[in-house]
Coordinates of N, CA and C in Angstrom, one line a residue:
M1 N 11.1 11.7 -23.1 CA 9.7 12.1 -22.8 C 9.4 13.5 -23.2
A2 N 10.4 14.4 -23.1 CA 10.4 15.8 -23.7 C 9.0 16.4 -23.8
G3 N 8.2 16.4 -22.8 CA 6.9 17.1 -22.9 C 6.7 17.7 -21.5
S4 N 5.4 18.0 -21.3 CA 5.1 18.5 -20.0 C 5.0 17.3 -19.0
A5 N 5.7 17.4 -17.9 CA 5.9 16.3 -16.9 C 4.6 16.1 -16.1
A6 N 4.4 14.9 -15.7 CA 3.3 14.5 -14.9 C 3.7 14.6 -13.4
V7 N 4.2 15.7 -13.0 CA 4.5 15.9 -11.5 C 3.5 16.9 -10.9
E8 N 3.0 16.5 -9.8 CA 2.0 17.4 -9.1 C 2.6 17.6 -7.7
F9 N 2.8 18.9 -7.3 CA 3.3 19.2 -6.0 C 2.2 19.2 -5.0
R10 N 2.6 18.5 -3.9 CA 1.7 18.5 -2.7 C 2.3 19.3 -1.6
I11 N 1.7 20.3 -1.1 CA 2.2 21.2 -0.1 C 1.6 20.8 1.2
D12 N 2.4 20.5 2.2 CA 1.9 20.2 3.6 C 2.3 21.4 4.4
R13 N 1.3 22.2 4.7 CA 1.5 23.5 5.4 C 1.8 23.2 6.9
R14 N 1.6 22.0 7.4 CA 1.9 21.7 8.8 C 3.2 21.0 9.0
S15 N 4.0 20.8 7.9 CA 5.2 20.0 8.0 C 6.3 20.7 8.7
G16 N 6.3 22.0 8.7 CA 7.4 22.8 9.3 C 8.6 23.0 8.3
I17 N 8.4 22.4 7.1 CA 9.4 22.6 6.0 C 8.9 23.7 5.1
A18 N 9.8 24.6 4.8 CA 9.5 25.7 3.9 C 8.8 25.2 2.6
T19 N 7.9 26.0 2.1 CA 7.1 25.6 0.9 C 8.0 25.4 -0.3
Y20 N 9.0 26.3 -0.5 CA 9.8 26.2 -1.6 C 10.7 24.9 -1.5
L21 N 11.1 24.6 -0.3 CA 11.9 23.4 -0.1 C 11.1 22.1 -0.4
Q22 N 9.8 22.1 -0.1 CA 9.0 21.0 -0.4 C 8.9 20.8 -1.9
I23 N 8.9 21.9 -2.7 CA 8.9 21.8 -4.1 C 10.2 21.2 -4.6
V24 N 11.3 21.7 -4.0 CA 12.6 21.2 -4.4 C 12.7 19.7 -4.1
Q25 N 12.3 19.3 -2.9 CA 12.4 17.9 -2.5 C 11.6 17.0 -3.3
Q26 N 10.4 17.4 -3.6 CA 9.5 16.6 -4.5 C 10.0 16.5 -5.9
T27 N 10.6 17.6 -6.4 CA 11.2 17.5 -7.7 C 12.4 16.5 -7.7
K28 N 13.2 16.6 -6.7 CA 14.4 15.7 -6.6 C 13.9 14.2 -6.5
Q29 N 12.8 14.0 -5.8 CA 12.3 12.7 -5.6 C 11.8 12.2 -7.0
A30 N 11.1 13.0 -7.7 CA 10.6 12.7 -9.0 C 11.8 12.4 -10.0
L31 N 12.9 13.1 -9.8 CA 14.1 12.8 -10.7 C 14.7 11.5 -10.3
R32 N 14.7 11.1 -9.0 CA 15.3 9.9 -8.6 C 14.5 8.7 -9.0
V33 N 13.2 8.8 -9.1 CA 12.4 7.6 -9.4 C 12.0 7.5 -10.9
G34 N 12.4 8.5 -11.6 CA 12.2 8.4 -13.1 C 10.9 9.1 -13.5
V35 N 10.1 9.7 -12.6 CA 8.9 10.4 -13.0 C 9.3 11.6 -13.9
L36 N 10.4 12.2 -13.6 CA 10.9 13.3 -14.4 C 12.2 12.9 -15.1
E37 N 12.3 13.2 -16.4 CA 13.5 12.9 -17.2 C 14.0 14.1 -17.9
P38 N 15.2 14.1 -18.3 CA 15.8 15.2 -19.1 C 14.9 15.6 -20.3
G39 N 14.6 16.9 -20.4 CA 13.7 17.4 -21.5 C 12.3 17.6 -21.0
D40 N 11.9 17.0 -19.9 CA 10.6 17.3 -19.4 C 10.4 18.7 -18.9
R41 N 9.2 19.3 -19.1 CA 9.0 20.6 -18.6 C 8.3 20.5 -17.3
L42 N 8.8 21.3 -16.3 CA 8.1 21.4 -15.0 C 6.8 22.2 -15.2
P43 N 5.9 22.1 -14.3 CA 4.7 22.9 -14.4 C 5.1 24.4 -14.3
T44 N 4.3 25.2 -15.0 CA 4.6 26.7 -14.9 C 4.3 27.1 -13.4
A45 N 4.9 28.3 -13.1 CA 4.5 28.8 -11.8 C 3.0 29.0 -11.6
R46 N 2.4 29.5 -12.7 CA 1.0 29.7 -12.7 C 0.2 28.4 -12.4
E47 N 0.6 27.3 -13.1 CA 0.0 26.0 -12.9 C 0.1 25.5 -11.4
V48 N 1.3 25.7 -10.9 CA 1.6 25.3 -9.5 C 0.7 26.2 -8.5
V49 N 0.7 27.5 -8.8 CA -0.1 28.4 -7.9 C -1.6 28.0 -8.0
E50 N -2.1 27.7 -9.2 CA -3.5 27.3 -9.3 C -3.8 26.0 -8.6
A51 N -2.8 25.0 -8.6 CA -3.0 23.7 -7.9 C -2.8 23.8 -6.4
T52 N -2.0 24.7 -5.9 CA -1.6 24.6 -4.5 C -1.9 25.9 -3.7
A53 N -2.3 26.9 -4.4 CA -2.7 28.2 -3.7 C -1.5 28.8 -3.0
I54 N -0.3 28.7 -3.5 CA 0.9 29.3 -2.9 C 1.3 30.5 -3.7
N55 N 2.2 31.3 -3.2 CA 2.7 32.5 -3.8 C 3.6 32.1 -5.0
P56 N 3.4 32.8 -6.2 CA 4.2 32.5 -7.3 C 5.7 32.7 -7.1
N57 N 6.1 33.6 -6.2 CA 7.5 33.8 -5.9 C 8.1 32.6 -5.2
T58 N 7.3 31.9 -4.5 CA 7.7 30.7 -3.8 C 8.1 29.6 -4.8
V59 N 7.3 29.5 -5.8 CA 7.6 28.5 -6.9 C 8.8 28.9 -7.6
L60 N 8.9 30.2 -7.9 CA 10.1 30.7 -8.7 C 11.4 30.5 -7.8
K61 N 11.3 30.7 -6.5 CA 12.4 30.5 -5.6 C 12.9 29.0 -5.7
A62 N 11.9 28.1 -5.7 CA 12.2 26.7 -5.7 C 12.9 26.3 -7.1
Y63 N 12.3 26.9 -8.2 CA 12.9 26.6 -9.5 C 14.3 27.2 -9.6
R64 N 14.5 28.4 -9.0 CA 15.9 29.0 -9.0 C 16.9 28.1 -8.3
E65 N 16.4 27.5 -7.2 CA 17.3 26.6 -6.4 C 17.6 25.4 -7.2
L66 N 16.7 24.8 -7.9 CA 16.9 23.6 -8.7 C 17.8 24.0 -9.9
E67 N 17.7 25.2 -10.4 CA 18.6 25.6 -11.5 C 20.0 25.8 -11.0
R68 N 20.1 26.4 -9.8 CA 21.4 26.6 -9.2 C 22.1 25.3 -9.0
E69 N 21.4 24.2 -8.7 CA 21.9 22.9 -8.5 C 22.2 22.1 -9.8
G70 N 21.8 22.8 -10.9 CA 22.1 22.2 -12.3 C 21.1 21.1 -12.7
L71 N 20.0 21.1 -12.0 CA 19.0 20.0 -12.3 C 18.0 20.5 -13.4
V72 N 17.7 21.8 -13.4 CA 16.8 22.3 -14.4 C 17.4 23.5 -15.1
E73 N 16.7 23.9 -16.2 CA 17.1 25.2 -16.8 C 15.9 25.9 -17.2
A74 N 15.9 27.2 -17.0 CA 14.8 28.1 -17.4 C 15.0 28.5 -18.8
R75 N 14.0 28.4 -19.7 CA 14.1 28.9 -21.1 C 13.1 30.0 -21.2
R76 N 13.6 31.2 -21.4 CA 12.7 32.4 -21.4 C 11.5 32.1 -22.4
G77 N 10.3 32.3 -21.9 CA 9.1 32.2 -22.8 C 8.7 30.8 -23.0
L78 N 9.5 29.8 -22.6 CA 9.1 28.4 -22.8 C 8.8 27.6 -21.6
G79 N 9.5 27.9 -20.5 CA 9.3 27.2 -19.2 C 10.6 26.8 -18.6
T80 N 10.4 25.9 -17.6 CA 11.6 25.3 -16.9 C 11.7 23.8 -17.3
F81 N 12.9 23.4 -17.7 CA 13.0 22.1 -18.2 C 14.1 21.3 -17.4
V82 N 13.9 20.0 -17.3 CA 14.8 19.1 -16.6 C 16.1 19.0 -17.4
R83 N 17.2 19.1 -16.8 CA 18.5 19.0 -17.4 C 19.1 17.6 -17.2
R84 N 18.9 17.1 -15.9 CA 19.5 15.8 -15.6 C 18.7 15.1 -14.5
T85 N 18.9 13.8 -14.4 CA 18.3 13.0 -13.3 C 19.2 12.9 -12.1
L86 N 18.7 12.2 -11.1 CA 19.4 11.9 -9.9 C 19.4 10.4 -9.7
G87 N 20.3 9.9 -8.9 CA 20.1 8.6 -8.4 C 21.1 7.5 -9.0
G88 N 21.9 7.9 -9.9 CA 22.9 7.0 -10.4 C 22.2 5.7 -10.9
G89 N 21.2 5.7 -11.7 CA 20.6 4.5 -12.2 C 19.3 4.2 -11.5
A90 N 19.0 4.9 -10.4 CA 17.7 4.6 -9.7 C 16.5 5.0 -10.5
A91 N 16.7 6.0 -11.4 CA 15.6 6.4 -12.3 C 15.1 5.3 -13.1
A92 N 16.0 4.4 -13.5 CA 15.5 3.2 -14.3 C 14.7 2.2 -13.4
A93 N 14.6 2.5 -12.1 CA 13.9 1.5 -11.2 C 12.4 1.6 -11.2
V94 N 11.9 2.3 -12.2 CA 10.4 2.5 -12.2 C 9.7 1.2 -12.3
D95 N 10.1 0.3 -13.1 CA 9.4 -1.0 -13.3 C 10.4 -2.2 -12.9
T96 N 10.9 -2.2 -11.7 CA 11.8 -3.3 -11.3 C 11.2 -4.1 -10.3
P97 N 11.7 -5.4 -10.1 CA 11.2 -6.2 -9.1 C 11.3 -5.6 -7.7
L98 N 12.3 -4.8 -7.4 CA 12.5 -4.2 -6.1 C 11.3 -3.2 -5.9
R99 N 11.0 -2.4 -6.9 CA 9.9 -1.4 -6.7 C 8.6 -2.2 -6.5
S100 N 8.4 -3.2 -7.3 CA 7.2 -4.0 -7.2 C 7.0 -4.6 -5.7
A101 N 8.1 -5.1 -5.2 CA 8.1 -5.7 -3.9 C 7.8 -4.6 -2.8
L102 N 8.4 -3.4 -3.0 CA 8.1 -2.4 -2.1 C 6.6 -1.9 -2.2
A103 N 6.1 -1.9 -3.4 CA 4.7 -1.5 -3.6 C 3.8 -2.6 -2.9
D104 N 4.1 -3.8 -3.0 CA 3.4 -4.9 -2.4 C 3.4 -4.7 -0.8
W105 N 4.6 -4.3 -0.3 CA 4.7 -4.1 1.1 C 3.8 -3.0 1.6
V106 N 3.9 -1.9 0.8 CA 3.0 -0.7 1.1 C 1.5 -1.1 1.2
G107 N 1.1 -1.9 0.2 CA -0.2 -2.4 0.1 C -0.6 -3.2 1.4
L108 N 0.3 -4.1 1.8 CA 0.1 -4.9 3.0 C 0.0 -4.0 4.2
A109 N 0.9 -3.0 4.3 CA 0.9 -2.1 5.5 C -0.4 -1.3 5.5
R110 N -0.9 -0.9 4.4 CA -2.2 -0.1 4.3 C -3.3 -1.0 4.8
D111 N -3.3 -2.3 4.3 CA -4.4 -3.2 4.6 C -4.3 -3.5 6.1
A112 N -3.2 -3.4 6.7 CA -3.0 -3.7 8.2 C -3.4 -2.5 9.0
G113 N -3.7 -1.4 8.3 CA -4.2 -0.2 9.1 C -3.1 0.8 9.3
W114 N -1.9 0.6 8.7 CA -0.8 1.6 8.9 C -1.1 2.9 8.1
E115 N -0.7 4.0 8.7 CA -0.8 5.3 8.0 C 0.5 5.6 7.3
R116 N 0.4 6.6 6.5 CA 1.6 7.1 5.7 C 2.8 7.4 6.6
D117 N 2.5 8.1 7.7 CA 3.5 8.5 8.6 C 4.2 7.3 9.3
D118 N 3.4 6.3 9.6 CA 3.9 5.1 10.2 C 4.9 4.4 9.3
M119 N 4.5 4.3 8.0 CA 5.4 3.6 7.0 C 6.6 4.5 6.8
S120 N 6.5 5.8 6.7 CA 7.6 6.6 6.5 C 8.6 6.6 7.6
A121 N 8.1 6.5 8.8 CA 8.9 6.5 10.0 C 9.7 5.2 10.0
L122 N 9.1 4.1 9.7 CA 9.8 2.8 9.7 C 10.8 2.7 8.6
F123 N 10.4 3.2 7.4 CA 11.4 3.2 6.3 C 12.6 4.1 6.6
S124 N 12.3 5.3 7.1 CA 13.4 6.2 7.5 C 14.4 5.6 8.5
T125 N 13.8 4.9 9.5 CA 14.6 4.3 10.5 C 15.5 3.2 9.9
L126 N 14.9 2.3 9.0 CA 15.6 1.3 8.4 C 16.7 1.8 7.5
L127 N 16.4 2.9 6.7 CA 17.4 3.5 5.9 C 18.6 4.1 6.7
D128 N 18.2 4.8 7.8 CA 19.3 5.3 8.7 C 20.2 4.2 9.2
S129 N 19.6 3.1 9.6 CA 20.3 2.0 10.1 C 21.2 1.4 9.0
A130 N 20.7 1.3 7.8 CA 21.5 0.7 6.7 C 22.6 1.5 6.3
F131 N 22.5 2.8 6.4 CA 23.6 3.7 5.9 C 24.3 4.4 7.1
E132 N 24.2 3.8 8.2 CA 24.8 4.4 9.4 C 26.3 4.5 9.2
G133 N 26.8 5.7 9.5 CA 28.3 5.9 9.4 C 28.7 6.5 8.0
E134 N 27.8 6.5 7.0 CA 28.1 7.0 5.7 C 27.7 8.5 5.7
T135 N 28.5 9.3 5.0 CA 28.1 10.7 4.8 C 27.5 10.9 3.5
N136 N 26.5 11.8 3.4 CA 25.7 12.1 2.2 C 26.4 13.2 1.5
A137 N 27.0 13.0 0.4 CA 27.7 14.0 -0.3 C 26.8 15.0 -1.0

Protein backbone atom coordinates (compact mmCIF):
# COMPACT_ATOMS: atom_id res chain seq x y z
CA MET A 1 0.00 0.00 0.00
CA ALA A 2 3.04 2.27 0.57
CA GLY A 3 1.19 5.55 0.51
CA SER A 4 -0.55 7.84 2.90
CA ALA A 5 -2.66 5.73 5.23
CA ALA A 6 -6.38 6.07 5.66
CA VAL A 7 -6.24 6.32 9.44
CA GLU A 8 -8.11 9.06 11.25
CA PHE A 9 -7.56 9.50 14.96
CA ARG A 10 -10.58 10.10 17.16
CA ILE A 11 -9.79 11.71 20.49
CA ASP A 12 -12.20 11.18 23.37
CA ARG A 13 -11.40 13.90 25.90
CA ARG A 14 -13.75 12.31 28.46
CA SER A 15 -12.21 8.83 28.36
CA GLY A 16 -9.62 9.38 31.08
CA ILE A 17 -6.98 7.94 28.73
CA ALA A 18 -4.08 10.23 27.88
CA THR A 19 -4.40 11.67 24.38
CA TYR A 20 -1.07 10.30 23.20
CA LEU A 21 -2.08 6.82 24.40
CA GLN A 22 -5.31 7.06 22.43
CA ILE A 23 -3.23 7.69 19.30
CA VAL A 24 -0.94 4.76 20.15
CA GLN A 25 -3.91 2.45 20.80
CA GLN A 26 -5.74 3.48 17.64
CA THR A 27 -2.58 2.98 15.58
CA LYS A 28 -2.09 -0.48 17.04
CA GLN A 29 -5.72 -1.34 16.32
CA ALA A 30 -5.29 -0.20 12.71
CA LEU A 31 -2.18 -2.41 12.47
CA ARG A 32 -4.05 -5.42 13.85
CA VAL A 33 -6.97 -5.19 11.45
CA GLY A 34 -4.96 -4.36 8.37
CA VAL A 35 -5.94 -0.72 7.93
CA LEU A 36 -2.25 0.10 8.22
CA GLU A 37 0.41 -1.96 6.47
CA PRO A 38 4.20 -1.76 6.27
CA GLY A 39 5.21 1.19 4.13
CA ASP A 40 2.11 3.27 4.89
CA ARG A 41 2.75 6.82 6.05
CA LEU A 42 1.00 7.98 9.20
CA PRO A 43 -0.66 11.38 9.08
CA THR A 44 1.78 14.19 9.82
CA ALA A 45 1.62 15.86 13.21
CA ARG A 46 0.18 18.92 11.46
CA GLU A 47 -2.58 16.83 9.83
CA VAL A 48 -3.49 15.25 13.17
CA VAL A 49 -3.48 18.64 14.92
CA GLU A 50 -5.78 20.11 12.25
CA ALA A 51 -8.19 17.17 12.52
CA THR A 52 -8.24 16.86 16.31
CA ALA A 53 -7.16 20.22 17.76
CA ILE A 54 -4.54 18.65 20.03
CA ASN A 55 -1.01 19.82 20.78
CA PRO A 56 1.58 18.79 18.16
CA ASN A 57 3.88 17.59 20.94
CA THR A 58 1.20 15.07 21.94
CA VAL A 59 1.22 13.59 18.44
CA LEU A 60 5.01 13.48 18.42
CA LYS A 61 5.03 11.76 21.82
CA ALA A 62 2.66 9.08 20.47
CA TYR A 63 4.77 8.58 17.36
CA ARG A 64 7.95 8.32 19.47
CA GLU A 65 6.27 5.62 21.58
CA LEU A 66 5.29 3.70 18.45
CA GLU A 67 8.83 4.07 17.15
CA ARG A 68 10.27 2.85 20.47
CA GLU A 69 8.08 -0.25 20.10
CA GLY A 70 9.47 -0.83 16.60
CA LEU A 71 6.13 -0.34 14.86
CA VAL A 72 6.97 2.80 12.92
CA GLU A 73 10.03 4.73 11.81
CA ALA A 74 10.49 8.44 11.36
CA ARG A 75 12.18 9.49 8.13
CA ARG A 76 13.48 13.03 8.38
CA GLY A 77 11.64 15.29 5.96
CA LEU A 78 9.37 12.49 4.73
CA GLY A 79 7.16 11.52 7.65
CA THR A 80 6.51 8.53 9.88
CA PHE A 81 6.09 5.15 8.22
CA VAL A 82 4.76 1.78 9.36
CA ARG A 83 7.51 -0.82 9.81
CA ARG A 84 5.45 -3.86 10.78
CA THR A 85 1.94 -5.07 11.54
CA LEU A 86 0.50 -6.68 14.65
CA GLY A 87 -1.72 -9.64 15.26
CA GLY A 88 0.04 -12.66 13.82
CA GLY A 89 -2.12 -12.91 10.74
CA ALA A 90 -5.08 -10.96 12.05
CA ALA A 91 -4.22 -8.18 9.62
CA ALA A 92 -5.32 -10.49 6.82
CA ALA A 93 -8.74 -10.70 8.47
CA VAL A 94 -10.02 -7.57 6.72
CA ASP A 95 -12.32 -9.54 4.40
CA THR A 96 -12.96 -12.80 6.20
CA PRO A 97 -16.21 -14.58 7.11
CA LEU A 98 -15.44 -13.92 10.78
CA ARG A 99 -15.23 -10.17 10.21
CA SER A 100 -18.40 -10.28 8.15
CA ALA A 101 -20.26 -12.16 10.89
CA LEU A 102 -19.10 -9.65 13.49
CA ALA A 103 -20.15 -6.75 11.25
CA ASP A 104 -23.59 -8.38 10.90
CA TRP A 105 -23.83 -8.71 14.68
CA VAL A 106 -22.91 -5.05 15.17
CA GLY A 107 -25.62 -4.10 12.69
CA LEU A 108 -28.19 -6.19 14.56
CA ALA A 109 -27.14 -4.67 17.88
CA ARG A 110 -27.46 -1.13 16.47
CA ASP A 111 -30.88 -1.96 15.04
CA ALA A 112 -31.88 -3.22 18.49
CA GLY A 113 -30.92 0.15 20.00
CA TRP A 114 -27.58 -0.79 21.49
CA GLU A 115 -25.00 1.95 21.82
CA ARG A 116 -21.28 1.67 21.14
CA ASP A 117 -20.42 1.44 24.84
CA ASP A 118 -22.96 -1.37 25.32
CA MET A 119 -21.41 -3.42 22.51
CA SER A 120 -17.90 -2.67 23.69
CA ALA A 121 -18.72 -3.73 27.26
CA LEU A 122 -20.26 -7.01 26.13
CA PHE A 123 -17.40 -7.77 23.74
CA SER A 124 -14.77 -6.94 26.39
CA THR A 125 -16.54 -9.17 28.93
CA LEU A 126 -16.65 -12.06 26.47
CA LEU A 127 -12.99 -11.57 25.52
CA ASP A 128 -11.96 -11.49 29.18
CA SER A 129 -13.89 -14.69 29.77
CA ALA A 130 -12.42 -16.42 26.70
CA PHE A 131 -8.84 -15.56 27.65
CA GLU A 132 -9.18 -15.94 31.41
CA GLY A 133 -5.95 -17.10 32.98
CA GLU A 134 -3.77 -16.16 30.02
CA THR A 135 -1.16 -13.47 30.32
CA ASN A 136 -0.73 -10.85 27.64
CA ALA A 137 2.92 -10.69 26.61
